[in-house]
Structures are given as structure tokens and as C-alpha cells.
JSON list of C-alpha atoms in Angstrom, two decimals:
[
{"chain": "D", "resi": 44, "resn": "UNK", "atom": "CA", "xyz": [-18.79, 20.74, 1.12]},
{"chain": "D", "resi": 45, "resn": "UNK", "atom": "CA", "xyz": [-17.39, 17.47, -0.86]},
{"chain": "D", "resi": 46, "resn": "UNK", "atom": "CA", "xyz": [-14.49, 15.19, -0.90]},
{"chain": "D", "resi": 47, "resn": "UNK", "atom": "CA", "xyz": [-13.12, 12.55, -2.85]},
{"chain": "D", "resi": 48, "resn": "UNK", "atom": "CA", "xyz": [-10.85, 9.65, -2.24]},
{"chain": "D", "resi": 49, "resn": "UNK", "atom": "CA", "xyz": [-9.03, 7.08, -3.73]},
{"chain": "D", "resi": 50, "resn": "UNK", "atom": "CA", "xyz": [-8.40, 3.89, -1.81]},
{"chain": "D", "resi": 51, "resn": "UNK", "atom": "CA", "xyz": [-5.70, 1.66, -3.28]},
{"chain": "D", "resi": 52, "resn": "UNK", "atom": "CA", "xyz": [-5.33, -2.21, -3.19]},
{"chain": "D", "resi": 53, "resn": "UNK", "atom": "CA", "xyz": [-1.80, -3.28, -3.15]},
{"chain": "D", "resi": 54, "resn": "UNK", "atom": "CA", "xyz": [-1.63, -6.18, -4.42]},
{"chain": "D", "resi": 55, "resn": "UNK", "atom": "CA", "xyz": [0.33, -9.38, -2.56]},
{"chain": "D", "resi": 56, "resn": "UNK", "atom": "CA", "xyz": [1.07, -6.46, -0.17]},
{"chain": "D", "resi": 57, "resn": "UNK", "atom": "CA", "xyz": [2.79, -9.28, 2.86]},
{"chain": "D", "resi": 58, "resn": "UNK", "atom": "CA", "xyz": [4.34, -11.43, 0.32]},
{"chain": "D", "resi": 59, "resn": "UNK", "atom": "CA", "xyz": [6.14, -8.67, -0.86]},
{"chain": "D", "resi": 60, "resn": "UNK", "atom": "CA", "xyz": [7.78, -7.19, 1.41]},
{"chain": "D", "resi": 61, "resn": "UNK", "atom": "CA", "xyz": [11.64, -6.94, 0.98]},
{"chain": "D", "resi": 62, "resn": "UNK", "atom": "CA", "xyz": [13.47, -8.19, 3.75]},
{"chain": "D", "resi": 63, "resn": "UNK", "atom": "CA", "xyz": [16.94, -6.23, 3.25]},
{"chain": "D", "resi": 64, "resn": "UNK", "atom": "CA", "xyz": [14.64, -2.77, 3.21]},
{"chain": "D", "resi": 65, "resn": "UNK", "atom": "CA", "xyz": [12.87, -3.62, 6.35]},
{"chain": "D", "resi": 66, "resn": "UNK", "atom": "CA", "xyz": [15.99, -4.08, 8.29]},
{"chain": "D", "resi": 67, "resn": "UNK", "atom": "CA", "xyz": [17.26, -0.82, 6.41]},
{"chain": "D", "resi": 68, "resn": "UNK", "atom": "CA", "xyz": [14.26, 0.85, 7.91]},
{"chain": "D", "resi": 69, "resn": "UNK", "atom": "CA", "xyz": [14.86, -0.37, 11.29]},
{"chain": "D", "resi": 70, "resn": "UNK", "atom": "CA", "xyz": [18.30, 0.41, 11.26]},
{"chain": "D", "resi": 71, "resn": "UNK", "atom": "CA", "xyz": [17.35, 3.77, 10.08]},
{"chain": "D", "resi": 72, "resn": "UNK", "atom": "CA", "xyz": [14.39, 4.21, 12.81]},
{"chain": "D", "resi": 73, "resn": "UNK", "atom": "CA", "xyz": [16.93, 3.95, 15.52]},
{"chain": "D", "resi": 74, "resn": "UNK", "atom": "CA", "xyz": [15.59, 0.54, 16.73]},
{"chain": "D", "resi": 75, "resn": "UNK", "atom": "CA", "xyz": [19.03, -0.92, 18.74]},
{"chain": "D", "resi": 76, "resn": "UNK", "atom": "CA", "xyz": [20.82, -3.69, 17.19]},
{"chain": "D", "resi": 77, "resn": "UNK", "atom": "CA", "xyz": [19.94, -6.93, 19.04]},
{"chain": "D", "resi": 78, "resn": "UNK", "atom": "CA", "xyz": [16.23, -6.11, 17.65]},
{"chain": "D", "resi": 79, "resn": "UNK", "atom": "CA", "xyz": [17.05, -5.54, 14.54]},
{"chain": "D", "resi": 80, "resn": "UNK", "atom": "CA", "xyz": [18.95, -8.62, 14.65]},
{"chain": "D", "resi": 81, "resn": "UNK", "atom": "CA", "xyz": [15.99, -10.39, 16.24]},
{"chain": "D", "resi": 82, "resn": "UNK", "atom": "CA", "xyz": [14.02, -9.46, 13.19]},
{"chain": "D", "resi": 83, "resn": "UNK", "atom": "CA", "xyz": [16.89, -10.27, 10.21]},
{"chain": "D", "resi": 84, "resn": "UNK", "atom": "CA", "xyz": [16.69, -13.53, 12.21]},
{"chain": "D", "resi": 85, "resn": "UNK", "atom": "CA", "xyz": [12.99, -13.82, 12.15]},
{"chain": "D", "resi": 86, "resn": "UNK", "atom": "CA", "xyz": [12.65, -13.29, 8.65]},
{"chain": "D", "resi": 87, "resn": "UNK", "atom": "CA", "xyz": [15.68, -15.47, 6.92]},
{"chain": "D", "resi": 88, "resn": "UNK", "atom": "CA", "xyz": [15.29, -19.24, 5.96]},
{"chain": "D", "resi": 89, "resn": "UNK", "atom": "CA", "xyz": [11.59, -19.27, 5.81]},
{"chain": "D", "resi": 90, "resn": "UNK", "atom": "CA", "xyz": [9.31, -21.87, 4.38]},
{"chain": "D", "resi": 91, "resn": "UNK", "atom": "CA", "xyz": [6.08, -22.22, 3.07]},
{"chain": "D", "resi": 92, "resn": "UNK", "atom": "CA", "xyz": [3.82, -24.22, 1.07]},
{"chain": "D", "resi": 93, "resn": "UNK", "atom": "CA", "xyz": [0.54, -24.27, -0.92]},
{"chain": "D", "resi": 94, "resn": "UNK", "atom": "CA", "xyz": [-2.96, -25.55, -0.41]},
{"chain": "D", "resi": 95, "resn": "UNK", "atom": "CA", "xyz": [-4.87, -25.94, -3.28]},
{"chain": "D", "resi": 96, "resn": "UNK", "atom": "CA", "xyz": [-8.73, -27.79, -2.95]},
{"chain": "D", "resi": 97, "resn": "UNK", "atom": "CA", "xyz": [-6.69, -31.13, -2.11]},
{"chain": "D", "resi": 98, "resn": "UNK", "atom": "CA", "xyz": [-3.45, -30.31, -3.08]},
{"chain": "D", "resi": 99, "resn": "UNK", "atom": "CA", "xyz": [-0.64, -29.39, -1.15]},
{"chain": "D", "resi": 100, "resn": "UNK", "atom": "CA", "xyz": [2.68, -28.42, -2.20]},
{"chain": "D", "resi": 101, "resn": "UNK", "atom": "CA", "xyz": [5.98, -29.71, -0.82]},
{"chain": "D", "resi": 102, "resn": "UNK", "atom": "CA", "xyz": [7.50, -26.80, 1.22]},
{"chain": "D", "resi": 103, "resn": "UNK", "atom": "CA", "xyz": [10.10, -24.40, -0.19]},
{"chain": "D", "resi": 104, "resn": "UNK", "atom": "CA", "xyz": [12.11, -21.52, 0.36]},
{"chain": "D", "resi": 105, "resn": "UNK", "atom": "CA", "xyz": [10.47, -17.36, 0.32]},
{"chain": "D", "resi": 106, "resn": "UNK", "atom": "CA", "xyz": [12.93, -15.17, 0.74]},
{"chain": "D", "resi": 107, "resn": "UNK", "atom": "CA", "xyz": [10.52, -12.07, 0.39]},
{"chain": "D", "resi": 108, "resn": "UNK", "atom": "CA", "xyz": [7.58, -11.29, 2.74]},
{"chain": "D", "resi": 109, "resn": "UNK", "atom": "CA", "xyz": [6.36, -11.34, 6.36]},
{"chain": "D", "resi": 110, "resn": "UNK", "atom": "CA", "xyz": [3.60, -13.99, 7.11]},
{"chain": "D", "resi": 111, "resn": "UNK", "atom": "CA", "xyz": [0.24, -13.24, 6.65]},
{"chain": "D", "resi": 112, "resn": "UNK", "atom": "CA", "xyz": [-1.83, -13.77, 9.69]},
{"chain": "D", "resi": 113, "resn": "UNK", "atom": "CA", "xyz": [1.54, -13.90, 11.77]},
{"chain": "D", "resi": 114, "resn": "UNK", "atom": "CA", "xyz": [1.45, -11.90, 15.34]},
{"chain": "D", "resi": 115, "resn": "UNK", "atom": "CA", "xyz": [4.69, -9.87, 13.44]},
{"chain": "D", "resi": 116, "resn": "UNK", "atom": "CA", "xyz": [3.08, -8.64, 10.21]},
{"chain": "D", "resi": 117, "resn": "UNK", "atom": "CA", "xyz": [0.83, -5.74, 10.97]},
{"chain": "D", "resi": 118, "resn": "UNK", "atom": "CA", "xyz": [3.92, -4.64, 13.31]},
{"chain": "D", "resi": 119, "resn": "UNK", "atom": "CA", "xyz": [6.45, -5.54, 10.57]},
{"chain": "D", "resi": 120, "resn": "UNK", "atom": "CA", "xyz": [3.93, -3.80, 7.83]},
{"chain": "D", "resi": 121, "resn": "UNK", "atom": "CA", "xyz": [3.58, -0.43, 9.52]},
{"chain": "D", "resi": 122, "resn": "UNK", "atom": "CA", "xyz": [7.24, -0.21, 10.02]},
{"chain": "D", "resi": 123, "resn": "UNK", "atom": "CA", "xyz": [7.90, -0.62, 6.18]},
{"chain": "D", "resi": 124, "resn": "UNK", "atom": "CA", "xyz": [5.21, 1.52, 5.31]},
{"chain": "D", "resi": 125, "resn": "UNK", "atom": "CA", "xyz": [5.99, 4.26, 8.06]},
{"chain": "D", "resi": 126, "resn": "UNK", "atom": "CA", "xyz": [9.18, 5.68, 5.18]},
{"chain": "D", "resi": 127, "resn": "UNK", "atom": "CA", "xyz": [6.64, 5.31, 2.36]},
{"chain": "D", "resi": 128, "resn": "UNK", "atom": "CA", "xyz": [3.84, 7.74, 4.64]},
{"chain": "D", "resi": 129, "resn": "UNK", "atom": "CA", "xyz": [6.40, 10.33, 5.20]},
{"chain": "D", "resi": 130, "resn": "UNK", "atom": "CA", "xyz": [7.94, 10.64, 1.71]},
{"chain": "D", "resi": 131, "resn": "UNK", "atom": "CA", "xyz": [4.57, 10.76, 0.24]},
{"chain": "D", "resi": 132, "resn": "UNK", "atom": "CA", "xyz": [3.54, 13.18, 2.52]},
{"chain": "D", "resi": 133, "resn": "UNK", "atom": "CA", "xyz": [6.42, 15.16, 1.53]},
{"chain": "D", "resi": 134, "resn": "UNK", "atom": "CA", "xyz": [6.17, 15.02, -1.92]},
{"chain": "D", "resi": 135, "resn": "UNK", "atom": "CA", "xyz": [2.35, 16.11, -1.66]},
{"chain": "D", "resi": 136, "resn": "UNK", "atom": "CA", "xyz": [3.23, 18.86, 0.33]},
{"chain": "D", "resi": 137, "resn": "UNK", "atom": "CA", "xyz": [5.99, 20.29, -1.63]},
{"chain": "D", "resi": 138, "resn": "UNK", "atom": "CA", "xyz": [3.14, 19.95, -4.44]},
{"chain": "D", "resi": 139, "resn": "UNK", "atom": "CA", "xyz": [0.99, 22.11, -2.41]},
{"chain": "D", "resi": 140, "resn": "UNK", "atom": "CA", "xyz": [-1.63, 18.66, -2.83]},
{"chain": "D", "resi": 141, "resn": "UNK", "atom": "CA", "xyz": [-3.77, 19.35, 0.34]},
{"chain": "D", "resi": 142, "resn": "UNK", "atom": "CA", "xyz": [-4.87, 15.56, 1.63]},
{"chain": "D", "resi": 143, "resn": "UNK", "atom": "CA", "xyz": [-5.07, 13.20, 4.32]},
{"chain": "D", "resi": 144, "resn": "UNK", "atom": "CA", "xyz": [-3.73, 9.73, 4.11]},
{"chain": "D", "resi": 145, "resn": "UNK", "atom": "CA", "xyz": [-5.00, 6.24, 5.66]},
{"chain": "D", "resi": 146, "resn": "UNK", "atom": "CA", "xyz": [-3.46, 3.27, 5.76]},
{"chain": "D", "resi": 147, "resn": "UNK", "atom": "CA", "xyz": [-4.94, 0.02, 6.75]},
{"chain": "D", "resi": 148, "resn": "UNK", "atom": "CA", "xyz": [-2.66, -3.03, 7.72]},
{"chain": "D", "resi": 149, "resn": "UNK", "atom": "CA", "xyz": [-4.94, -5.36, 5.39]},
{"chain": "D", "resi": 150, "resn": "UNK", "atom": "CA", "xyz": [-3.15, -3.50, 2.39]},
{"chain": "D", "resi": 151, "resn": "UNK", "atom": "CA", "xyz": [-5.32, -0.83, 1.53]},
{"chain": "D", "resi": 152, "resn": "UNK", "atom": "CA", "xyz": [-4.32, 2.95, 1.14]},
{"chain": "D", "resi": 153, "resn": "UNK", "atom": "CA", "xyz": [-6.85, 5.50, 1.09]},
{"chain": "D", "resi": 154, "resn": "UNK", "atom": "CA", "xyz": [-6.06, 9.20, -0.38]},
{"chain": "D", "resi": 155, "resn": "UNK", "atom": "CA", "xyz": [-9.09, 11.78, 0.82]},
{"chain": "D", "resi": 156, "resn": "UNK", "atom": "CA", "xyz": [-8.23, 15.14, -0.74]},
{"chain": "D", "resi": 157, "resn": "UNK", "atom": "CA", "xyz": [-11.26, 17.91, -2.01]},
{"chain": "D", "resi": 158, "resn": "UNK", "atom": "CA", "xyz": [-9.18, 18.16, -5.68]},
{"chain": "D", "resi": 159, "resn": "UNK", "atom": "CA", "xyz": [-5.74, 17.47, -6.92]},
{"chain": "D", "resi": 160, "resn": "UNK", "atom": "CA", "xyz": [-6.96, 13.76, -7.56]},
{"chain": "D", "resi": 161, "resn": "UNK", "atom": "CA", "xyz": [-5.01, 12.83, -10.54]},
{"chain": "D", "resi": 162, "resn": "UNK", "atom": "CA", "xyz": [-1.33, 14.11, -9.41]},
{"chain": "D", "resi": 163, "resn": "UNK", "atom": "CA", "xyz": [-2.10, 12.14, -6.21]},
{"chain": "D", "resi": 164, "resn": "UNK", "atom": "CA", "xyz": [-2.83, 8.64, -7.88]},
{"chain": "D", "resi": 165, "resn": "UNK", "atom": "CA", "xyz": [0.36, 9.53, -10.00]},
{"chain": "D", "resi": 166, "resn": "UNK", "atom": "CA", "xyz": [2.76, 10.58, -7.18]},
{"chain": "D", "resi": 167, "resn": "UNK", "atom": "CA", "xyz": [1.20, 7.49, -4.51]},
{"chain": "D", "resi": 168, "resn": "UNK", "atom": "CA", "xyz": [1.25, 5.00, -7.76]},
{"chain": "D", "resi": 169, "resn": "UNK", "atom": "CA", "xyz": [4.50, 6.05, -8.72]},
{"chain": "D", "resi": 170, "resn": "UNK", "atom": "CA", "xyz": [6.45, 5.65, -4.62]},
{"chain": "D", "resi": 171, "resn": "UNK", "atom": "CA", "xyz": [4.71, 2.68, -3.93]},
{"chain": "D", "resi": 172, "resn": "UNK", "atom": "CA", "xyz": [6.54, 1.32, -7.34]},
{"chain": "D", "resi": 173, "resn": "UNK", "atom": "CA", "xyz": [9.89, 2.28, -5.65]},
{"chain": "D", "resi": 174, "resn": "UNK", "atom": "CA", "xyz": [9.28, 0.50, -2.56]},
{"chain": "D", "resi": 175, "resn": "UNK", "atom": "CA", "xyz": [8.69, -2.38, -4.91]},
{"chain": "D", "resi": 176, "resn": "UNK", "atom": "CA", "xyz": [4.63, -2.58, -4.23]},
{"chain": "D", "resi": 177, "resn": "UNK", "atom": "CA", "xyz": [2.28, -3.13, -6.90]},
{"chain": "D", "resi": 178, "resn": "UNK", "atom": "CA", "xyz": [-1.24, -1.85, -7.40]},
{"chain": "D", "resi": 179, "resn": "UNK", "atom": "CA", "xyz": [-3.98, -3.69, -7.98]},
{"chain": "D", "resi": 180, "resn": "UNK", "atom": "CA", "xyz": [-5.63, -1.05, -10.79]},
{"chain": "D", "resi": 181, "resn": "UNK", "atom": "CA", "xyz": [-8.83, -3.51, -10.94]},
{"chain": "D", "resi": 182, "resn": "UNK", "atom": "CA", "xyz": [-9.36, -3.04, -7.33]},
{"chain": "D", "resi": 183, "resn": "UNK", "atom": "CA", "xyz": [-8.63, 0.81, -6.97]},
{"chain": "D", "resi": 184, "resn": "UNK", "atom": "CA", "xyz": [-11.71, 3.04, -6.22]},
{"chain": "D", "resi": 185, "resn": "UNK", "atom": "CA", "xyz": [-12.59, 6.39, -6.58]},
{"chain": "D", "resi": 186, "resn": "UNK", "atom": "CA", "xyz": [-15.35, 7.64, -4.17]},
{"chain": "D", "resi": 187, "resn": "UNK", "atom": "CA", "xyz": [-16.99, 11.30, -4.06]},
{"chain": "D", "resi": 188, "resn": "UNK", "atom": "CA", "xyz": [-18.75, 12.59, -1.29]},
{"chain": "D", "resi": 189, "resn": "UNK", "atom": "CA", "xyz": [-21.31, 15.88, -0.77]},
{"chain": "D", "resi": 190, "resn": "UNK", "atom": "CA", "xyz": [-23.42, 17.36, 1.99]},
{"chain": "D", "resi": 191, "resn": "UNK", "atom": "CA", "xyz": [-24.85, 19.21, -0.52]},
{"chain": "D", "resi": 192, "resn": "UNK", "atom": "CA", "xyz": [-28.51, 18.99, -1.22]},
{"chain": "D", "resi": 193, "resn": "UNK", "atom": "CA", "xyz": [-27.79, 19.39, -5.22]},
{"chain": "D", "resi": 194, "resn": "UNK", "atom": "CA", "xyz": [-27.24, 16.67, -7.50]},
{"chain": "D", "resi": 195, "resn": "UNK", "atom": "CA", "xyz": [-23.79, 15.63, -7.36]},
{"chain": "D", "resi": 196, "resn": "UNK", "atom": "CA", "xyz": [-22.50, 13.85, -10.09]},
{"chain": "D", "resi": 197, "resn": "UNK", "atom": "CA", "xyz": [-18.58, 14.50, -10.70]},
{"chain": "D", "resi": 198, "resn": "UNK", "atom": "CA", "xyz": [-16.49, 13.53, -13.50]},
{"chain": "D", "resi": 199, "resn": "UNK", "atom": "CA", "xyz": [-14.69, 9.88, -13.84]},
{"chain": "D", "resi": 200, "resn": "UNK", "atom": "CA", "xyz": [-10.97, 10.15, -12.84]},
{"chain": "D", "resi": 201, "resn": "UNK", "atom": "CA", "xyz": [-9.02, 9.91, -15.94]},
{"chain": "D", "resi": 202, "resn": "UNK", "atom": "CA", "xyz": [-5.50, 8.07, -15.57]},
{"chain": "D", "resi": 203, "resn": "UNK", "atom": "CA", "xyz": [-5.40, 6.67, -18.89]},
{"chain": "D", "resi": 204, "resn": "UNK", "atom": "CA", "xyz": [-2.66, 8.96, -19.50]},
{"chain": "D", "resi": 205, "resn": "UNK", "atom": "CA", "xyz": [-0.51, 7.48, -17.20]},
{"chain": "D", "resi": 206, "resn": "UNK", "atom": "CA", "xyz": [-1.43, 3.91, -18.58]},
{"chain": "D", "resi": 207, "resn": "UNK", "atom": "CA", "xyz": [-3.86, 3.31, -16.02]},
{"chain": "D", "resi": 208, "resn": "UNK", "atom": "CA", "xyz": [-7.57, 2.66, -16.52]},
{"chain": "D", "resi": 209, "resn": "UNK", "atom": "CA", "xyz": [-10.75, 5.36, -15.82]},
{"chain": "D", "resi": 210, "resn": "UNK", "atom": "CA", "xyz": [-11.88, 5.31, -12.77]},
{"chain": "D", "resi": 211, "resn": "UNK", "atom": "CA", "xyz": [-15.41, 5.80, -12.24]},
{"chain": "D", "resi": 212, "resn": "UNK", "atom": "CA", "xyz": [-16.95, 6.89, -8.66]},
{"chain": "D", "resi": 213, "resn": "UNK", "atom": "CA", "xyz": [-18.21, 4.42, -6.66]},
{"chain": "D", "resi": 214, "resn": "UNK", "atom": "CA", "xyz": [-21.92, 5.03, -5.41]},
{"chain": "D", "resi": 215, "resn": "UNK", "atom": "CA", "xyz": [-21.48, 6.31, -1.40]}
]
């Protein structure tokens, strides 16, 4: 009769990306050579530069990242997070954590699971650190939902233990 999820913000999710793991991952997905070539290609000796009001930078090198807004990066994002999905599926499972997982290319994450909700911010939180991705704790949001008729008012989410702040339930 109720749910709850948590929906992470990763934070400078395309700008992070590391190159030499993507190519792992395609490598490891099976993808044949001349397209993971095409993509090593793609992503070395890359350029950008900053606008700022009426500032603009001079250009200079990234060597991390797939461009935002590029044709590439919700292709190139899925494949990068496609490893992450499984092993944290795994993980949860082996931990008998019964959830569903949903990822949206604009770098959001979204754990929906009935209880269980502080080993899944720890186990998520803790993989997406190994895959070199950051959380944005100010944006992360706990949400409850009920079809029940009763008032329905659970407790905050208490990561403090884990260094992280409270998290109170948004209003749904």
C-alpha cells in the first residue's frame, strides 16, 4: 500500500565521464573494434570553452566527459551507466533489498523500494563513488507514497551516519 523513493542528482554527471572506462565498457560489451575505435576517436583532443554574462574563455583542452547536448551523450551515458545498473542490481539482490531502479539520461537516478531505504542510499552512494560520480546530497530527495486513506506521515531518512545529511520527504 506505500512506497518510497530516493531520486539522486549526480552532480556534473557528462563532464565526468571517464573516457578510458567508457571504451573499457565497450570493449567489454562486445561492441567490434572499428566502433570502439570510432568512439576513443570521438572523445580524444577535445575543446571547450566558457561563457560567462559577457565573458568568454579562450578554448582549452577536457580530457574527461562527453558533450552535453551532443547527439552522442545520452547514447554514450547509458552505455557507461549500463555496468553501474547491473552491479547495483546485484549487490541489492544479494542483500535481499527488493527495488526497482530508474535512470534518466539528464543525470538523475531514482531508487523506488517499500523499505530497506537507508542500505540502498549507502550501497547506490557508495558504486556511483567507484565509477568516479559524485552526488549532489543538496539535491537528493526522498519521496513517500500511500493509497491509504490514513494519515501518512513517515519518518525522515537518516544518513547522517554515513556523513550524509537527513533527508526529509518531499510532499507528493
Amino acid at each position: 500500500m506505500s512506497a518510497s523513493s530516493l531520486a539522486f542528482d549526480i552532480a556534473q554527471f557528462f563532464p565526468s565521464l571517464n573516457h578510458q572506462l567508457l571504451t573499457l565498457i565497450l570493449s567489454k560489451a562486445g561492441f567490434d573494434l572499428k566502433v570502439v575505435q570510432f568512439f576513443l576517436n570521438y572523445l580524444v583532443e577535445r575543446k571547450t570553452k566558457y561563457f560567462w554574462n559577457n565573458f568568454s574563455s579562450s578554448f582549452f583542452e577536457v580530457n574527461m566527459g562527453v558533450g552535453q547536448g551532443s547527439v552522442l551523450s545520452p547514447i554514450l551515458s547509458t552505455f557507461y551507466l549500463s555496468p553501474f545498473l547491473h552491479i547495483l542490481e546485484k549487490h541489492l539482490k544479494i542483500l535481499d533489498l527488493k527495488i526497482s531502479i530508474l535512470s534518466f539520461v539528464d543525470d538523475s537516478l531514482f531508487l523506488i523500494c517499500n523499505a530497506c531505504l537507508y542500505s540502498s542510499y549507502n550501497v547506490a552512494f557508495n558504486l556511483l563513488s567507484n565509477f568516479s560520480l559524485l552526488v549532489k546530497h543538496s539535491k537528493t530527495e526522498l519521496f513517500h507514497f500511500s493509497r491509504s486513506h490514513e494519515v501518512f506521515n513517515p519518518p525522515p531518512l537518516n544518513v547522517y551516519p554515513i556523513g550524509r545529511p537527513i533527508l526529509y520527504s518531499k510532499k507528493t
